Coordinates of C-alpha atoms and ligand atoms in Angstrom, one line a residue:
Chain A
M22 CA 54.7 432.9 73.8
C23 CA 52.5 433.6 70.8
G24 CA 48.7 433.1 71.0
A25 CA 47.0 430.4 73.0
P26 CA 49.2 427.3 73.4
A27 CA 47.9 424.1 71.8
F28 CA 48.8 422.1 74.9
P29 CA 48.7 424.4 78.0
D30 CA 50.1 421.7 80.3
R31 CA 53.0 421.0 78.0
E32 CA 53.9 424.7 77.4
G33 CA 57.7 425.0 77.8
V34 CA 58.2 421.3 78.1
I35 CA 60.7 419.3 76.0
E36 CA 59.7 415.6 75.8
V37 CA 62.2 413.1 74.5
K38 CA 60.4 409.8 74.0
Q39 CA 62.2 406.5 73.2
L40 CA 64.4 408.4 70.8
T41 CA 66.8 406.4 68.7
K42 CA 69.1 407.6 66.0
R43 CA 71.4 405.4 64.0
Y44 CA 74.0 406.6 61.6
G45 CA 74.8 403.5 59.6
R46 CA 75.4 400.9 62.2
A47 CA 76.3 403.2 65.0
R48 CA 73.6 404.2 67.5
A49 CA 74.2 407.8 68.4
V50 CA 71.1 408.0 70.5
D51 CA 69.6 404.7 71.8
D52 CA 66.0 404.5 73.2
L53 CA 66.5 407.8 75.1
S54 CA 63.6 409.3 77.1
F55 CA 63.6 412.3 79.4
T56 CA 61.6 415.4 80.1
V57 CA 62.8 419.0 80.5
Q58 CA 60.5 421.3 82.6
P59 CA 60.4 425.1 82.5
G60 CA 61.8 427.3 85.3
H61 CA 65.0 425.3 85.6
V62 CA 68.4 425.1 84.0
T63 CA 68.6 421.4 83.0
G64 CA 72.2 420.3 82.5
F65 CA 72.6 417.7 79.7
L66 CA 75.7 415.8 80.5
G67 CA 77.8 413.0 79.1
P68 CA 81.2 412.2 77.7
N69 CA 82.2 413.3 74.2
G70 CA 80.3 411.2 71.7
A71 CA 77.5 410.4 74.2
G72 CA 74.8 411.7 71.8
K73 CA 74.0 415.1 73.3
S74 CA 74.4 417.1 70.1
T75 CA 72.5 414.5 68.1
T76 CA 69.7 414.6 70.6
M77 CA 69.5 418.4 70.2
R78 CA 69.4 418.1 66.4
L79 CA 66.6 415.6 66.7
I80 CA 64.7 417.9 69.0
L81 CA 65.1 420.7 66.5
G82 CA 64.0 418.5 63.6
L83 CA 67.3 418.9 61.8
D84 CA 67.8 415.1 61.8
T85 CA 65.0 412.6 61.5
P86 CA 64.9 410.0 64.3
T87 CA 65.2 406.3 63.4
S88 CA 62.5 405.8 65.9
G89 CA 60.8 407.6 68.8
E90 CA 60.0 411.3 68.9
A91 CA 60.9 414.6 70.4
L92 CA 58.3 417.2 71.3
V93 CA 58.5 420.8 72.2
N94 CA 55.4 422.5 73.7
G95 CA 53.7 419.2 72.9
R96 CA 54.5 419.4 69.2
R97 CA 57.1 418.2 66.8
Y98 CA 59.5 421.1 66.0
A99 CA 59.0 420.8 62.2
T100 CA 55.2 421.6 62.7
L101 CA 55.9 424.9 64.5
G102 CA 54.9 427.8 62.3
R103 CA 57.3 430.5 63.4
P104 CA 59.6 428.5 65.6
L105 CA 61.9 431.2 66.8
H106 CA 59.1 432.6 68.9
E107 CA 58.9 429.4 70.7
V108 CA 62.4 427.8 70.7
G109 CA 65.8 429.4 70.5
A110 CA 69.0 427.3 70.0
L111 CA 72.7 427.6 69.9
L112 CA 74.3 424.5 68.4
D113 CA 77.5 425.7 66.8
A114 CA 78.8 429.2 67.3
N115 CA 81.0 428.9 64.2
A116 CA 78.0 428.4 61.9
L117 CA 78.3 432.0 60.5
H118 CA 79.0 433.3 57.0
P119 CA 82.4 435.0 57.3
T120 CA 81.5 437.9 55.1
R121 CA 78.0 438.7 56.6
S122 CA 77.8 441.2 59.4
A123 CA 76.5 440.2 62.8
Y124 CA 73.5 442.6 62.2
N125 CA 72.6 441.0 58.9
H126 CA 73.0 437.5 60.4
L127 CA 70.3 438.3 63.0
L128 CA 68.2 440.3 60.6
W129 CA 67.7 437.4 58.1
M130 CA 66.6 435.3 61.0
A131 CA 64.2 438.0 62.2
R132 CA 62.7 438.4 58.8
S133 CA 62.2 434.7 58.4
N134 CA 60.0 434.6 61.5
G135 CA 58.3 437.9 61.3
I136 CA 60.3 439.3 64.2
D137 CA 60.5 443.1 64.6
P138 CA 64.0 444.3 63.5
V139 CA 64.1 446.4 66.7
R140 CA 64.7 443.1 68.5
V141 CA 68.0 442.6 66.5
A142 CA 69.4 445.8 68.0
E143 CA 68.0 444.8 71.5
V144 CA 69.7 441.4 71.5
L145 CA 72.9 442.7 70.1
E146 CA 72.9 445.2 73.0
Q147 CA 72.0 442.4 75.5
V148 CA 75.0 440.3 74.5
G149 CA 77.4 443.2 74.3
L150 CA 78.0 443.2 70.5
A151 CA 76.2 446.4 69.6
G152 CA 79.5 448.1 68.9
V153 CA 80.6 445.5 66.3
A154 CA 77.1 444.9 64.8
R155 CA 78.2 446.0 61.3
K156 CA 81.4 444.1 61.3
K157 CA 81.8 440.8 59.4
A158 CA 81.4 437.7 61.6
G159 CA 84.4 436.1 60.0
G160 CA 86.7 438.4 62.1
F161 CA 85.0 437.6 65.4
S162 CA 86.8 435.7 68.2
L163 CA 85.2 432.5 69.4
G164 CA 83.8 434.4 72.4
M165 CA 82.2 437.0 70.2
K166 CA 80.7 434.2 68.0
Q167 CA 79.3 432.5 71.1
R168 CA 77.7 435.8 72.1
L169 CA 76.2 436.2 68.6
G170 CA 74.9 432.7 68.7
I171 CA 73.2 433.5 72.0
A172 CA 71.8 436.6 70.6
A173 CA 70.3 434.5 67.8
A174 CA 68.8 432.1 70.3
L175 CA 67.2 435.0 72.2
L176 CA 65.9 436.8 69.2
G177 CA 62.3 435.6 69.2
D178 CA 62.0 435.9 73.0
P179 CA 61.3 432.1 73.1
G180 CA 60.1 430.1 76.2
V181 CA 62.4 427.2 75.4
L182 CA 66.2 427.5 74.9
L183 CA 68.8 424.9 73.9
F184 CA 72.5 425.5 74.2
D185 CA 75.1 423.0 73.1
E186 CA 78.4 423.5 74.9
P187 CA 78.1 427.2 74.9
V188 CA 81.1 427.8 77.2
N189 CA 83.6 425.8 75.2
G190 CA 86.6 428.1 74.5
L191 CA 85.4 431.0 76.5
D192 CA 87.5 433.0 78.9
P193 CA 86.5 433.1 82.6
D194 CA 84.5 436.3 82.2
G195 CA 82.6 434.8 79.3
V196 CA 81.9 431.6 81.3
R197 CA 80.6 433.7 84.2
W198 CA 78.4 435.8 81.9
I199 CA 76.8 432.7 80.3
R200 CA 76.2 431.1 83.7
D201 CA 74.4 434.2 85.0
L202 CA 72.4 434.5 81.8
M203 CA 71.2 430.8 81.9
R204 CA 70.1 431.2 85.5
S205 CA 68.3 434.4 84.8
L206 CA 66.5 432.9 81.8
A207 CA 65.3 430.0 83.9
A208 CA 64.3 432.4 86.7
E209 CA 62.0 434.1 84.2
G210 CA 60.2 430.8 83.8
R211 CA 61.9 429.7 80.6
T212 CA 63.1 426.2 79.9
V213 CA 66.8 425.9 79.5
L214 CA 68.6 422.8 78.3
L215 CA 72.3 423.2 78.5
S216 CA 74.7 420.5 77.3
S217 CA 78.2 420.1 78.5
H218 CA 80.9 417.5 79.1
L219 CA 82.2 419.6 82.0
M220 CA 80.6 418.6 85.3
S221 CA 82.4 421.3 87.3
E222 CA 80.7 424.1 85.3
M223 CA 77.3 422.4 85.4
A224 CA 77.4 422.2 89.2
L225 CA 77.4 425.9 89.3
T226 CA 74.7 426.5 86.7
A227 CA 72.1 423.7 86.6
D228 CA 69.5 422.6 89.1
R229 CA 68.4 419.5 87.2
I230 CA 70.6 417.0 85.4
V231 CA 70.2 414.5 82.6
I232 CA 73.2 412.3 82.1
V233 CA 73.7 410.2 79.0
G234 CA 76.3 407.7 78.0
R235 CA 76.6 405.9 74.6
G236 CA 73.3 407.4 73.6
R237 CA 71.4 405.9 76.6
L238 CA 70.0 407.6 79.6
I239 CA 72.0 407.1 82.7
V240 CA 70.2 409.3 85.2
E241 CA 67.6 412.0 85.2
T242 CA 67.4 413.8 88.5
S243 CA 68.2 417.0 90.5
V244 CA 71.6 418.4 91.3
K245 CA 70.5 418.2 95.0
D246 CA 69.8 414.5 94.8
L247 CA 73.2 413.8 93.2
T248 CA 75.2 415.8 95.7
E249 CA 73.3 414.1 98.6
R250 CA 74.2 410.6 97.2
Y251 CA 77.8 411.3 96.2
D252 CA 80.5 413.6 97.7
S253 CA 80.3 415.9 94.8
L254 CA 78.7 416.3 91.4
E255 CA 82.0 415.5 89.8
S256 CA 82.4 412.2 91.5
A257 CA 78.7 411.4 90.8
Y258 CA 79.3 412.0 87.1
L259 CA 82.5 409.9 87.0
A260 CA 80.9 407.0 88.9
L261 CA 77.8 407.0 86.8
T262 CA 79.4 407.4 83.4
A263 CA 82.0 404.8 84.2
G264 CA 79.2 402.4 84.7
S265 CA 77.7 403.3 81.4
V266 CA 81.0 402.6 79.6
E267 CA 81.2 399.2 81.2
Y268 CA 77.6 398.5 80.3
G269 CA 78.3 399.6 76.7
A270 CA 81.4 397.6 76.3
A271 CA 79.8 394.4 77.6
R272 CA 76.9 394.8 75.1
Chain B
M77 CA 60.7 434.3 54.0
I78 CA 61.6 435.7 50.5
A79 CA 62.8 438.9 52.2
S80 CA 65.0 436.8 54.5
E81 CA 66.6 434.8 51.7
W82 CA 67.1 438.0 49.7
L83 CA 68.9 439.5 52.6
K84 CA 71.1 436.3 53.0
L85 CA 72.1 436.5 49.3
R86 CA 72.9 440.2 49.2
S87 CA 74.6 440.4 52.5
V88 CA 77.6 438.3 51.5
S89 CA 80.4 439.6 49.3
S90 CA 80.6 436.6 46.9
T91 CA 77.2 437.7 45.4
R92 CA 78.6 441.1 44.6
Y93 CA 81.8 439.8 43.1
A94 CA 79.9 437.3 40.9
I95 CA 77.5 440.0 39.6
G96 CA 80.5 442.3 39.2
A97 CA 82.2 439.6 37.1
A98 CA 79.1 439.3 34.9
A99 CA 79.0 443.0 34.5
L100 CA 82.6 442.9 33.3
V101 CA 81.1 441.6 30.0
I102 CA 79.9 445.1 29.3
V103 CA 83.5 446.4 29.3
L104 CA 84.7 443.4 27.4
G105 CA 81.9 443.9 24.9
A106 CA 82.9 447.6 24.4
V107 CA 86.5 446.7 23.9
W108 CA 85.5 444.0 21.3
S109 CA 83.2 446.5 19.5
F110 CA 86.0 449.1 19.2
Y111 CA 88.3 446.4 17.9
V112 CA 85.9 445.1 15.2
G113 CA 85.1 448.8 14.4
T114 CA 88.7 449.5 13.5
L115 CA 88.8 446.3 11.4
A116 CA 85.7 447.4 9.6
D117 CA 87.3 450.8 9.0
A118 CA 90.3 449.1 7.4
R119 CA 88.4 446.5 5.3
G120 CA 85.0 448.1 4.6
S121 CA 82.8 445.4 6.1
I122 CA 83.3 442.4 8.3
R123 CA 81.3 439.6 10.0
A124 CA 82.0 439.8 13.7
A125 CA 80.0 437.9 16.4
A126 CA 77.9 439.9 18.8
P127 CA 79.8 440.4 22.1
E128 CA 76.7 439.6 24.2
E129 CA 76.7 436.2 22.6
G130 CA 80.5 435.7 22.5
F131 CA 80.9 436.5 26.1
L132 CA 77.7 434.9 27.2
P133 CA 79.5 431.9 28.9
L134 CA 81.1 434.4 31.3
V135 CA 77.7 435.8 32.3
Q136 CA 76.4 432.2 32.6
I137 CA 79.2 430.9 34.8
S138 CA 79.4 434.0 37.1
L139 CA 75.7 434.0 37.8
A140 CA 75.4 430.2 38.0
L141 CA 77.9 430.7 40.9
V142 CA 75.3 432.9 42.6
G143 CA 72.9 430.0 42.5
V144 CA 75.5 427.4 43.7
L145 CA 76.8 429.5 46.6
A146 CA 73.2 430.4 47.7
V147 CA 73.2 426.9 49.2
T148 CA 76.7 425.5 49.2
A149 CA 77.9 428.4 51.3
E150 CA 75.2 427.4 53.9
Y151 CA 76.6 423.9 54.0
G152 CA 80.2 425.0 54.0
T153 CA 79.7 427.4 56.9
G154 CA 77.1 425.4 58.8
T155 CA 74.5 428.1 58.5
I156 CA 72.2 425.5 57.0
R157 CA 71.3 424.5 60.5
P158 CA 70.2 427.9 61.8
S159 CA 68.4 428.3 58.5
L160 CA 66.4 425.1 59.0
T161 CA 65.9 425.9 62.6
A162 CA 64.3 429.2 61.6
V163 CA 62.3 427.7 58.8
P164 CA 61.8 424.0 59.3
R165 CA 59.4 423.8 56.3
R166 CA 62.1 422.7 53.9
R167 CA 60.1 422.9 50.7
A168 CA 59.1 426.5 51.5
L169 CA 62.7 427.3 52.3
L170 CA 64.0 425.9 49.1
A171 CA 61.2 427.5 47.1
A172 CA 62.1 430.9 48.6
K173 CA 65.8 430.3 47.8
A174 CA 64.9 429.4 44.2
T175 CA 62.7 432.5 43.8
V176 CA 65.4 434.8 45.1
V177 CA 68.2 433.1 43.0
A178 CA 66.0 433.4 39.9
A179 CA 65.3 437.1 40.5
A180 CA 68.9 438.0 41.6
T181 CA 70.4 436.4 38.4
T182 CA 67.7 437.3 35.8
L183 CA 67.8 441.0 36.5
P184 CA 71.6 441.3 36.2
A185 CA 71.7 439.1 33.2
L186 CA 69.0 441.2 31.5
A187 CA 70.9 444.3 32.3
V188 CA 74.3 443.0 31.2
I189 CA 73.1 441.4 28.0
F190 CA 70.9 444.3 26.9
I191 CA 73.5 447.0 27.8
T192 CA 76.2 445.1 26.1
H193 CA 74.0 444.8 23.0
A194 CA 73.2 448.6 23.1
V195 CA 76.8 449.6 23.6
S196 CA 78.1 447.4 20.9
H197 CA 75.6 448.9 18.4
L198 CA 76.4 452.4 19.5
I199 CA 80.1 451.8 19.0
A200 CA 79.6 450.1 15.7
G201 CA 77.6 453.1 14.4
D202 CA 76.8 452.8 10.8
R203 CA 79.8 450.6 10.0
A204 CA 78.8 447.0 8.8
V205 CA 80.4 444.8 11.4
G206 CA 78.1 441.8 11.1
Y207 CA 76.4 441.7 14.4
N208 CA 74.5 444.9 13.5
A209 CA 73.1 443.5 10.3
G210 CA 69.6 442.8 11.7
S211 CA 67.1 445.0 13.4
F212 CA 66.6 445.0 17.2
G213 CA 63.5 442.9 16.7
D214 CA 65.6 440.3 14.8
D215 CA 68.0 440.1 17.7
L216 CA 65.4 440.1 20.5
P217 CA 64.7 436.3 20.6
L218 CA 68.5 435.6 20.9
L219 CA 68.8 438.2 23.6
L220 CA 65.9 436.9 25.6
G221 CA 67.0 433.3 25.1
S222 CA 70.5 434.3 26.5
V223 CA 68.9 435.8 29.6
L224 CA 66.7 432.7 30.1
S225 CA 69.8 430.5 29.8
V226 CA 71.4 432.4 32.7
T227 CA 68.3 432.0 34.9
V228 CA 68.3 428.3 34.1
L229 CA 72.0 427.9 34.8
A230 CA 71.6 429.6 38.2
L231 CA 68.8 427.3 39.1
V232 CA 70.7 424.3 37.9
G233 CA 73.6 425.5 40.1
L234 CA 71.2 425.9 43.1
G235 CA 69.8 422.4 42.5
L236 CA 73.2 420.8 42.0
G237 CA 74.4 422.7 45.1
V238 CA 71.7 421.2 47.2
V239 CA 72.4 417.7 45.9
T240 CA 76.2 417.8 46.2
R241 CA 76.5 420.3 49.2
S242 CA 79.8 421.2 47.6
T243 CA 80.8 424.4 45.8
A244 CA 83.5 422.6 43.8
A245 CA 81.2 419.7 42.8
A246 CA 78.3 421.9 41.8
V247 CA 80.5 424.4 39.8
G248 CA 82.2 421.4 38.2
S249 CA 78.9 420.0 37.1
V250 CA 77.8 423.4 35.7
V251 CA 81.0 423.6 33.7
G252 CA 80.4 420.1 32.5
L253 CA 77.0 421.0 31.2
L254 CA 78.2 424.2 29.6
F255 CA 81.5 423.2 28.1
V256 CA 82.4 419.5 28.4
L257 CA 79.2 417.6 27.3
P258 CA 78.6 420.0 24.3
G259 CA 82.3 419.3 23.3
I260 CA 81.8 415.6 23.4
A261 CA 78.5 415.5 21.6
P262 CA 79.9 416.1 18.0
Y263 CA 82.0 412.9 18.4
L264 CA 79.0 410.6 18.8
P265 CA 78.1 408.4 15.8
Q266 CA 75.6 409.8 13.3
P267 CA 72.8 410.8 13.7
W268 CA 73.3 411.0 17.5
N269 CA 75.9 413.7 17.2
V270 CA 73.2 416.1 15.9
R271 CA 70.3 414.8 18.0
V272 CA 72.2 414.9 21.3
G273 CA 74.0 418.1 20.3
A274 CA 70.6 419.8 19.8
W275 CA 69.8 419.2 23.5
M276 CA 73.0 420.5 24.9
L277 CA 72.5 423.6 27.0
P278 CA 74.6 426.2 25.1
N279 CA 73.1 425.0 21.8
L280 CA 69.6 425.7 23.0
V281 CA 70.0 429.5 22.9
P282 CA 70.5 429.8 19.1
Q283 CA 67.7 427.3 18.5
I284 CA 65.4 429.5 20.6
A285 CA 66.2 432.2 18.1
G286 CA 65.6 429.9 15.2
E287 CA 69.3 430.2 14.3
R288 CA 71.9 427.6 13.3
I289 CA 73.8 426.1 16.3
S290 CA 77.1 426.6 14.4
T291 CA 78.2 427.2 10.9
R292 CA 78.1 423.5 10.2
L293 CA 75.2 422.4 12.4
D294 CA 71.5 423.2 11.8
G295 CA 69.2 423.4 14.8
L296 CA 66.8 420.5 15.2
L297 CA 64.4 421.9 17.7
P298 CA 61.7 424.5 17.0
P299 CA 62.1 427.6 19.2
A300 CA 59.3 426.6 21.6
A301 CA 60.8 423.1 22.1
A302 CA 64.2 424.7 22.7
V303 CA 62.7 426.9 25.4
A304 CA 61.0 423.8 27.0
V305 CA 64.2 421.8 27.0
L306 CA 66.1 424.7 28.5
A307 CA 63.5 425.1 31.3
G308 CA 63.6 421.3 31.6
Y309 CA 67.2 421.5 32.8
A310 CA 66.2 423.8 35.7
L311 CA 63.2 421.7 36.4
V312 CA 65.1 418.4 36.7
A313 CA 67.8 419.9 38.9
L314 CA 65.2 421.5 41.2
V315 CA 63.1 418.4 41.5
A316 CA 66.2 416.4 42.4
A317 CA 67.0 419.1 44.9
F318 CA 63.6 419.1 46.5
L319 CA 63.6 415.3 46.8
V320 CA 67.0 415.2 48.5
F321 CA 66.5 418.4 50.7
E322 CA 63.2 417.2 52.1
R323 CA 64.5 414.1 53.8
R324 CA 68.2 414.6 54.4
D325 CA 69.7 415.1 57.8
A326 CA 71.1 418.6 58.3
Ligands
ADP117 N1 76.0 412.9 61.1 C1 76.6 411.9 61.7 N2 77.0 410.8 61.0 C2 77.6 409.7 61.6 N3 77.8 409.7 62.9 C3 77.5 410.7 63.7 C4 76.8 411.8 63.2 N4 76.6 412.7 64.2 C5 77.0 412.1 65.3 N5 77.6 410.9 65.0 C6 78.1 409.9 66.0 O1 77.2 409.8 67.0 C7 77.8 409.8 68.3 C8 77.2 410.8 69.1 O2 77.7 412.1 68.7 P1 77.3 413.5 69.4 O3 75.8 413.5 69.4 O4 78.0 414.5 68.6 O5 77.8 413.4 70.8 P2 78.1 414.5 71.9 O6 77.5 415.8 71.4 O7 77.5 414.0 73.2 O8 79.6 414.6 72.1 C9 79.3 409.8 68.1 O9 79.8 408.5 68.1 C10 79.4 410.5 66.7 O10 80.5 410.1 66.0
MG118 MG1 78.4 417.6 71.1

């Protein structure tokens, strides 16, 4: 979204290539490969502890892979100059300083990436927090924090978006709002990678699915394919992840 | 990026409280000056310590806390991840933090120390209270050395904050450098008590001004060497911080 892309054919693509991350002896991510394309909501599914959050941290260059690599727009995240123009992420809605206002939380981000402060007001408006912009984030409900995290992800108008369990702890209205937002972002041609351990929610939001278990890839396919092969997405998920647990336990 | 780090620092209330605590020294200094002034009235002349030197540890600790919290608050709240997502070039991020911490502590230290000095002299008037025996030029090296010690402690706090990721551990280490180690040094066997004592952080300030460390202890280091050792504390802490920050998982 800024200047000529270095790899036009990989614009908007997230490539995870034989990615492995060990913490001590535990393999949080184990030889994982998949690709996320623009124009879709890609659901990133797996039981708790499957390695979804770790994979996202590796994509964002927060953790260093033990082996393999993750590329966004054909490049390692750490090599992006002003990354918020290319990638937006919500990893943890609680990652806020309690005495800093919502406005200032977004403004420091905008300044770090040369984003016009006008955008701060725009995204606050978009997520419905304009009225509490000057309030300290410490007093926000979880739902408001999720909205602020989404505002932060949208700040640089990026082509690639990553959301880690964004609907956890939201009320039904909030869940509905996020679902519609994800779908509209993908419809604008953006890449949306959305993690969850809730299959039922994903069935309503995603059109492509990557399922992981014990750090390994179980399946990478379309929602349509899964619903044709199984009665429902839910039973597909249960059948597939049950297999992974057996496979993992036998290892 | 500097503007971003500056906004981070000034948009949290802990920074304001810490600078406020440092500014309290102006009030304490005025109270002290009135007190020694009344003593001087009663006795003719006395030898009282300058309040900006006596209360210096309060300025040092308060503003070192600004350096510590600039990074430990990020680890404590989890905002270190958004920070590194916004600025993945870690060395540049830490350099920006160090620049902002240095500026945001040096300027208040300069203001507090020089205002306390001025106020204490105004209150003393033409009474002989000890701390007003010399000219402003005589006092200047000690005043500037005091300001430098605050900058150094704030950067040491930042560096220790990066290494430990814990407010308690980093503040504890700063307190150790400022109070505990200098308290232990005199108990070392001769001649190490003097040699080690001369390198202790609070003892460097008088040596910068070419003064005695205490009534019993002469300084060993010439002023330029004392400045270098003081700066060395910040350098060591920051180098350690850069090495750790560069490769650690966030
Ligand atoms: N920083 C870390 N240190 C040690 N173990 C970790 C760390 N982060 C994640 N893990 C472990 O890696 C595995 C995958 O965790 P995570 O990526 O959070 O899974 P998910 O997001 O799918 O629930 C878990 O077993 C977790 O305990
Ligand atoms: Mg997770």
